[in-house]
Amino acid sequence: KDFQQAAGEIKPVEYIERYIQIPQIEMLVKLGLIKIVDKLIQCRYGIVTNIYAQRPDIFLGIRKEQVKLLRKYKGDEKILSVMQLEKKMEQIWTNEEVEHLAELELSSRASIALEYMSVQKLLNRVEKYAGCGYGTMCSSATSRLKQTAVTYIDYLNMRKEQGYDLNNAIYQAPRNIRSAHAKMVTECNKRDEDKRIQEVNARFPLIKRQYRKLRSKFYFEDEDLLIRPARNAGEIVMEGRTLHHCVGGDGYLKKHDNGTSIILFLRNVADQETPYVTVEMEMKSLDIRQWYGAYDNKPDKERIQKWLNHYITRLKCSGAAAGEKVEIQEKIRIYA
């Protein structure tokens, strides 16, 4: 009855089933922690730290002094999450700090920042970067604070993963968090790219070894365009990443490496190192399986298709002519 009066409509059978499993529910209801009881009825046991404890602070994993504030918010999950982090990190925060940190909805993600700075310093930095204050009850201000906090924590995580010392105040507090975050994203991507390139070059070495032989057969250019095979596996990976399509996947690399198909790069003669169109060709038949530009689109489709058709015709004719030459030389050798 007490819970129903506070929570409104309930299903008594569900409540009783949870009560049999967790009799501490009665204690939580009497304390007014209605929102926590509601989560437990929904089997959200993850909010409990010690299922056997009889005291609410031990049961929930928070400091004893924080129960009063938690009652004020009726057991709000965001407030509870911050209090549990406070207890885990063996810190003591003011009510205002708990409320403001709960507004950011960072939960345990804030722990990386709190290894290197106080909670108040974290709150101040987020507020400064966001350009708006806490507790305004304005949805746009709250949204901006939360978004800024996520960006800042993500920035710190990337710094740490790349081996930077976050005790350095310059790394902790860049002047512009958004540009600093973008810079770190670029740096992390570059390191990931370098690692991937080293990996595929080691796994698919024949692509590099066969390059000159393939180039002599498949290279062609006119006054506007040129086409050539990939120099190595890493170049195919970068082609895919630059043009945002899937050619850098292991499947394409494996087919090129074992000679099933060949990956060709179609480039503008005036800008030969900038990816434009990627071509996959069947090695045996010399037919084009597919070709795509950026984002799986086909730029200047009619012109490129016509150019590729001419290229394939020329390639097959030269291949046939080379075969006839070998056959004539073989007959001469036999007759001689």
mmCIF file of C-alpha atoms in Angstrom, residues 34-262:
data_model
loop_
_atom_site.group_PDB
_atom_site.id
_atom_site.type_symbol
_atom_site.label_atom_id
_atom_site.label_comp_id
_atom_site.label_asym_id
_atom_site.label_seq_id
_atom_site.Cartn_x
_atom_site.Cartn_y
_atom_site.Cartn_z
ATOM 1 C CA ILE A 34 10.564 4.641 -4.725
ATOM 2 C CA LYS A 35 12.544 4.860 -7.966
ATOM 3 C CA ILE A 36 15.004 2.235 -6.750
ATOM 4 C CA VAL A 37 12.183 -0.097 -5.723
ATOM 5 C CA ASP A 38 10.610 0.362 -9.153
ATOM 6 C CA LYS A 39 13.889 -0.715 -10.812
ATOM 7 C CA LEU A 40 14.131 -3.771 -8.567
ATOM 8 C CA ILE A 41 10.579 -4.799 -9.422
ATOM 9 C CA GLN A 42 11.737 -4.692 -13.066
ATOM 10 C CA CYS A 43 14.598 -7.058 -12.077
ATOM 11 C CA ARG A 44 17.222 -4.314 -12.459
ATOM 12 C CA TYR A 45 19.466 -5.871 -9.805
ATOM 13 C CA GLY A 46 22.591 -4.198 -11.197
ATOM 14 C CA ILE A 47 21.889 -1.119 -9.090
ATOM 15 C CA VAL A 48 22.474 -3.169 -5.913
ATOM 16 C CA THR A 49 26.004 -3.523 -4.548
ATOM 17 C CA ASN A 50 25.410 -5.983 -1.690
ATOM 18 C CA ILE A 51 22.188 -7.998 -2.041
ATOM 19 C CA TYR A 52 22.475 -9.397 1.492
ATOM 20 C CA ALA A 53 23.048 -6.109 3.348
ATOM 21 C CA GLN A 54 20.374 -4.782 5.692
ATOM 22 C CA ARG A 55 21.565 -1.170 5.801
ATOM 23 C CA PRO A 56 20.548 0.979 2.803
ATOM 24 C CA ASP A 57 24.018 2.504 2.322
ATOM 25 C CA ILE A 58 25.747 -0.890 2.231
ATOM 26 C CA PHE A 59 22.937 -2.397 0.160
ATOM 27 C CA LEU A 60 23.344 0.334 -2.464
ATOM 28 C CA GLY A 61 27.111 0.876 -2.145
ATOM 29 C CA ILE A 62 27.073 4.538 -1.125
ATOM 30 C CA ARG A 63 28.354 6.578 1.821
ATOM 31 C CA LYS A 64 26.053 6.546 4.843
ATOM 32 C CA GLU A 65 25.918 10.347 4.791
ATOM 33 C CA GLN A 66 24.456 10.329 1.270
ATOM 34 C CA VAL A 67 21.251 8.448 2.095
ATOM 35 C CA LYS A 68 19.504 11.702 3.021
ATOM 36 C CA LEU A 69 20.268 13.297 -0.367
ATOM 37 C CA LEU A 70 19.217 10.114 -2.167
ATOM 38 C CA ARG A 71 15.881 10.245 -0.305
ATOM 39 C CA LYS A 72 15.398 13.818 -1.533
ATOM 40 C CA TYR A 73 15.526 12.515 -5.110
ATOM 41 C CA LYS A 74 13.432 9.398 -4.274
ATOM 42 C CA GLY A 75 16.289 7.119 -5.275
ATOM 43 C CA ASP A 76 16.987 8.669 -8.685
ATOM 44 C CA GLU A 77 19.257 6.317 -10.651
ATOM 45 C CA LYS A 78 21.553 9.083 -11.955
ATOM 46 C CA ILE A 79 22.115 10.404 -8.419
ATOM 47 C CA LEU A 80 22.654 6.847 -7.139
ATOM 48 C CA SER A 81 25.200 6.128 -9.882
ATOM 49 C CA VAL A 82 27.268 9.183 -8.922
ATOM 50 C CA MET A 83 27.132 8.248 -5.233
ATOM 51 C CA GLN A 84 28.311 4.717 -6.022
ATOM 52 C CA LEU A 85 31.235 6.148 -8.004
ATOM 53 C CA GLU A 86 32.060 8.449 -5.087
ATOM 54 C CA LYS A 87 32.158 5.468 -2.711
ATOM 55 C CA LYS A 88 34.188 3.331 -5.132
ATOM 56 C CA MET A 89 36.795 6.057 -5.557
ATOM 57 C CA GLU A 90 36.900 6.638 -1.784
ATOM 58 C CA GLN A 91 36.099 10.331 -2.142
ATOM 59 C CA ILE A 92 33.777 12.747 -0.369
ATOM 60 C CA TRP A 93 31.749 15.077 -2.562
ATOM 61 C CA THR A 94 29.352 17.857 -1.671
ATOM 62 C CA ASN A 95 25.646 17.579 -2.475
ATOM 63 C CA GLU A 96 26.079 20.187 -5.190
ATOM 64 C CA GLU A 97 28.937 18.252 -6.795
ATOM 65 C CA VAL A 98 26.859 15.063 -6.785
ATOM 66 C CA GLU A 99 23.881 16.859 -8.334
ATOM 67 C CA HIS A 100 25.967 18.515 -11.034
ATOM 68 C CA LEU A 101 27.815 15.328 -11.916
ATOM 69 C CA ALA A 102 24.461 13.525 -12.137
ATOM 70 C CA GLU A 103 23.263 16.211 -14.557
ATOM 71 C CA LEU A 104 26.164 15.302 -16.872
ATOM 72 C CA GLU A 105 25.100 11.615 -16.809
ATOM 73 C CA LEU A 106 28.712 10.467 -17.050
ATOM 74 C CA SER A 107 28.403 7.781 -14.381
ATOM 75 C CA SER A 108 31.529 5.585 -14.235
ATOM 76 C CA ARG A 109 32.963 7.200 -17.398
ATOM 77 C CA ALA A 110 34.008 10.142 -15.248
ATOM 78 C CA SER A 111 36.514 7.949 -13.386
ATOM 79 C CA ILE A 112 39.348 8.573 -15.883
ATOM 80 C CA ALA A 113 39.118 12.331 -15.322
ATOM 81 C CA LEU A 114 38.860 11.916 -11.553
ATOM 82 C CA GLU A 115 42.167 10.029 -11.521
ATOM 83 C CA TYR A 116 43.896 13.295 -12.431
ATOM 84 C CA MET A 117 41.657 16.079 -11.112
ATOM 85 C CA SER A 118 39.090 16.834 -8.438
ATOM 86 C CA VAL A 119 35.406 16.513 -9.201
ATOM 87 C CA GLN A 120 35.019 20.283 -8.881
ATOM 88 C CA LYS A 121 37.786 20.901 -11.397
ATOM 89 C CA LEU A 122 36.092 18.491 -13.805
ATOM 90 C CA LEU A 123 32.749 20.253 -13.364
ATOM 91 C CA ASN A 124 34.348 23.678 -13.848
ATOM 92 C CA ARG A 125 36.077 22.644 -17.066
ATOM 93 C CA VAL A 126 32.929 21.148 -18.571
ATOM 94 C CA GLU A 127 30.969 24.270 -17.627
ATOM 95 C CA LYS A 128 33.603 26.522 -19.200
ATOM 96 C CA TYR A 129 33.794 24.509 -22.422
ATOM 97 C CA ALA A 130 29.987 24.300 -22.682
ATOM 98 C CA GLY A 131 29.438 27.978 -21.982
ATOM 99 C CA CYS A 132 26.406 27.386 -19.758
ATOM 100 C CA GLY A 133 25.775 26.620 -16.090
ATOM 101 C CA TYR A 134 24.352 23.737 -14.067
ATOM 102 C CA GLY A 135 20.894 23.505 -12.569
ATOM 103 C CA THR A 136 19.202 25.902 -15.008
ATOM 104 C CA MET A 137 16.368 23.438 -15.769
ATOM 105 C CA CYS A 138 16.850 24.446 -19.405
ATOM 106 C CA SER A 139 16.848 21.388 -21.678
ATOM 107 C CA SER A 140 19.179 22.935 -24.257
ATOM 108 C CA ALA A 141 21.722 23.941 -21.574
ATOM 109 C CA THR A 142 21.608 20.474 -20.005
ATOM 110 C CA SER A 143 22.017 18.861 -23.420
ATOM 111 C CA ARG A 144 25.019 21.072 -24.191
ATOM 112 C CA LEU A 145 26.615 20.242 -20.839
ATOM 113 C CA LYS A 146 26.157 16.493 -21.369
ATOM 114 C CA GLN A 147 27.493 16.604 -24.923
ATOM 115 C CA THR A 148 30.516 18.648 -23.842
ATOM 116 C CA ALA A 149 31.223 16.281 -20.954
ATOM 117 C CA VAL A 150 31.188 13.256 -23.267
ATOM 118 C CA THR A 151 33.544 15.038 -25.688
ATOM 119 C CA TYR A 152 35.943 15.944 -22.879
ATOM 120 C CA ILE A 153 35.992 12.432 -21.389
ATOM 121 C CA ASP A 154 36.469 10.928 -24.857
ATOM 122 C CA TYR A 155 39.359 13.335 -25.435
ATOM 123 C CA LEU A 156 41.020 12.302 -22.156
ATOM 124 C CA ASN A 157 40.575 8.607 -22.977
ATOM 125 C CA MET A 158 42.263 9.033 -26.347
ATOM 126 C CA ARG A 159 45.132 10.970 -24.764
ATOM 127 C CA LYS A 160 45.674 8.177 -22.249
ATOM 128 C CA GLU A 161 45.437 5.404 -24.846
ATOM 129 C CA GLN A 162 48.077 7.152 -26.964
ATOM 130 C CA GLY A 163 50.472 7.245 -24.004
ATOM 131 C CA TYR A 164 50.216 10.915 -23.006
ATOM 132 C CA ASP A 165 50.821 11.863 -19.365
ATOM 133 C CA LEU A 166 47.523 13.329 -18.166
ATOM 134 C CA ASN A 167 49.227 14.874 -15.159
ATOM 135 C CA ASN A 168 50.352 17.508 -17.658
ATOM 136 C CA ALA A 169 48.013 20.502 -17.300
ATOM 137 C CA ILE A 170 48.316 21.333 -21.017
ATOM 138 C CA TYR A 171 46.952 17.922 -21.975
ATOM 139 C CA GLN A 172 44.283 18.088 -19.273
ATOM 140 C CA ALA A 173 42.855 21.455 -20.275
ATOM 141 C CA PRO A 174 43.212 22.376 -23.960
ATOM 142 C CA ARG A 175 41.965 25.824 -24.905
ATOM 143 C CA ASN A 176 39.393 24.534 -27.365
ATOM 144 C CA ILE A 177 38.055 21.093 -26.473
ATOM 145 C CA ARG A 178 36.374 20.461 -29.818
ATOM 146 C CA SER A 179 39.437 21.160 -31.955
ATOM 147 C CA ALA A 180 41.615 19.222 -29.475
ATOM 148 C CA HIS A 181 39.208 16.276 -29.659
ATOM 149 C CA ALA A 182 39.233 16.360 -33.470
ATOM 150 C CA LYS A 183 43.030 16.404 -33.474
ATOM 151 C CA MET A 184 43.171 13.352 -31.209
ATOM 152 C CA VAL A 185 40.684 11.488 -33.406
ATOM 153 C CA THR A 186 42.952 12.124 -36.401
ATOM 154 C CA GLU A 187 46.016 10.968 -34.455
ATOM 155 C CA CYS A 188 44.312 7.793 -33.232
ATOM 156 C CA ASN A 189 43.076 6.998 -36.735
ATOM 157 C CA LYS A 190 46.578 7.513 -38.121
ATOM 158 C CA ARG A 191 48.060 5.065 -35.629
ATOM 159 C CA ASP A 192 45.329 2.547 -36.353
ATOM 160 C CA GLU A 193 45.975 2.940 -40.061
ATOM 161 C CA ASP A 194 49.715 2.418 -39.642
ATOM 162 C CA LYS A 195 49.099 -0.713 -37.588
ATOM 163 C CA ARG A 196 46.635 -2.097 -40.142
ATOM 164 C CA ILE A 197 49.001 -1.376 -43.044
ATOM 165 C CA GLN A 198 51.900 -3.169 -41.354
ATOM 166 C CA GLU A 199 49.623 -6.118 -40.624
ATOM 167 C CA VAL A 200 48.262 -6.556 -44.171
ATOM 168 C CA ASN A 201 51.653 -6.058 -45.814
ATOM 169 C CA ALA A 202 52.966 -8.928 -43.711
ATOM 170 C CA ARG A 203 49.953 -11.167 -44.386
ATOM 171 C CA PHE A 204 49.692 -10.513 -48.135
ATOM 172 C CA PRO A 205 53.309 -10.086 -49.350
ATOM 173 C CA LEU A 206 52.684 -11.336 -52.910
ATOM 174 C CA ILE A 207 50.800 -8.160 -53.808
ATOM 175 C CA LYS A 208 54.039 -6.212 -53.487
ATOM 176 C CA ARG A 209 56.216 -8.903 -55.090
ATOM 177 C CA GLN A 210 53.986 -9.182 -58.143
ATOM 178 C CA TYR A 211 53.537 -5.437 -58.631
ATOM 179 C CA ARG A 212 56.141 -4.815 -61.359
ATOM 180 C CA LYS A 213 55.051 -7.854 -63.344
ATOM 181 C CA LEU A 214 51.401 -6.822 -63.136
ATOM 182 C CA ARG A 215 52.229 -3.197 -63.904
ATOM 183 C CA SER A 216 53.901 -4.131 -67.171
ATOM 184 C CA LYS A 217 50.701 -5.869 -68.247
ATOM 185 C CA PHE A 218 47.914 -3.732 -66.782
ATOM 186 C CA TYR A 219 49.316 -0.180 -66.764
ATOM 187 C CA PHE A 220 47.730 2.160 -69.292
ATOM 188 C CA GLU A 221 47.247 5.895 -69.599
ATOM 189 C CA ASP A 222 46.015 8.501 -72.026
ATOM 190 C CA GLU A 223 45.957 12.286 -71.831
ATOM 191 C CA ASP A 224 43.355 12.294 -69.012
ATOM 192 C CA LEU A 225 43.363 9.035 -67.045
ATOM 193 C CA LEU A 226 45.702 6.241 -66.030
ATOM 194 C CA ILE A 227 45.131 2.823 -64.534
ATOM 195 C CA ARG A 228 47.609 0.689 -62.602
ATOM 196 C CA PRO A 229 47.681 -2.193 -60.098
ATOM 197 C CA ALA A 230 48.135 -1.635 -56.364
ATOM 198 C CA ARG A 231 51.761 -1.453 -55.221
ATOM 199 C CA ASN A 232 51.103 -3.374 -51.984
ATOM 200 C CA ALA A 233 48.339 -4.475 -49.603
ATOM 201 C CA GLY A 234 48.635 -1.330 -47.508
ATOM 202 C CA GLU A 235 47.897 0.849 -50.526
ATOM 203 C CA ILE A 236 44.660 -1.064 -51.112
ATOM 204 C CA VAL A 237 43.652 -0.491 -47.488
ATOM 205 C CA MET A 238 44.275 3.247 -47.805
ATOM 206 C CA GLU A 239 42.349 3.321 -51.084
ATOM 207 C CA GLY A 240 39.315 1.889 -49.312
ATOM 208 C CA ARG A 241 39.587 4.243 -46.358
ATOM 209 C CA THR A 242 40.062 7.325 -48.517
ATOM 210 C CA LEU A 243 37.125 6.489 -50.784
ATOM 211 C CA HIS A 244 35.036 5.011 -47.934
ATOM 212 C CA HIS A 245 34.296 1.667 -49.563
ATOM 213 C CA CYS A 246 35.150 -1.927 -48.689
ATOM 214 C CA VAL A 247 38.095 -2.698 -50.997
ATOM 215 C CA GLY A 248 40.528 -2.719 -48.067
ATOM 216 C CA GLY A 249 38.863 -5.765 -46.542
ATOM 217 C CA ASP A 250 40.708 -9.063 -46.182
ATOM 218 C CA GLY A 251 38.551 -10.732 -48.852
ATOM 219 C CA TYR A 252 39.751 -8.409 -51.626
ATOM 220 C CA LEU A 253 43.340 -8.537 -50.387
ATOM 221 C CA LYS A 254 43.315 -12.321 -50.364
ATOM 222 C CA LYS A 255 41.937 -12.552 -53.925
ATOM 223 C CA HIS A 256 44.567 -10.123 -55.216
ATOM 224 C CA ASP A 257 47.322 -11.905 -53.282
ATOM 225 C CA ASN A 258 46.453 -15.360 -54.657
ATOM 226 C CA GLY A 259 45.830 -14.123 -58.219
ATOM 227 C CA THR A 260 42.085 -14.733 -58.399
ATOM 228 C CA SER A 261 41.427 -11.085 -59.142
ATOM 229 C CA ILE A 262 43.381 -7.861 -59.315
#
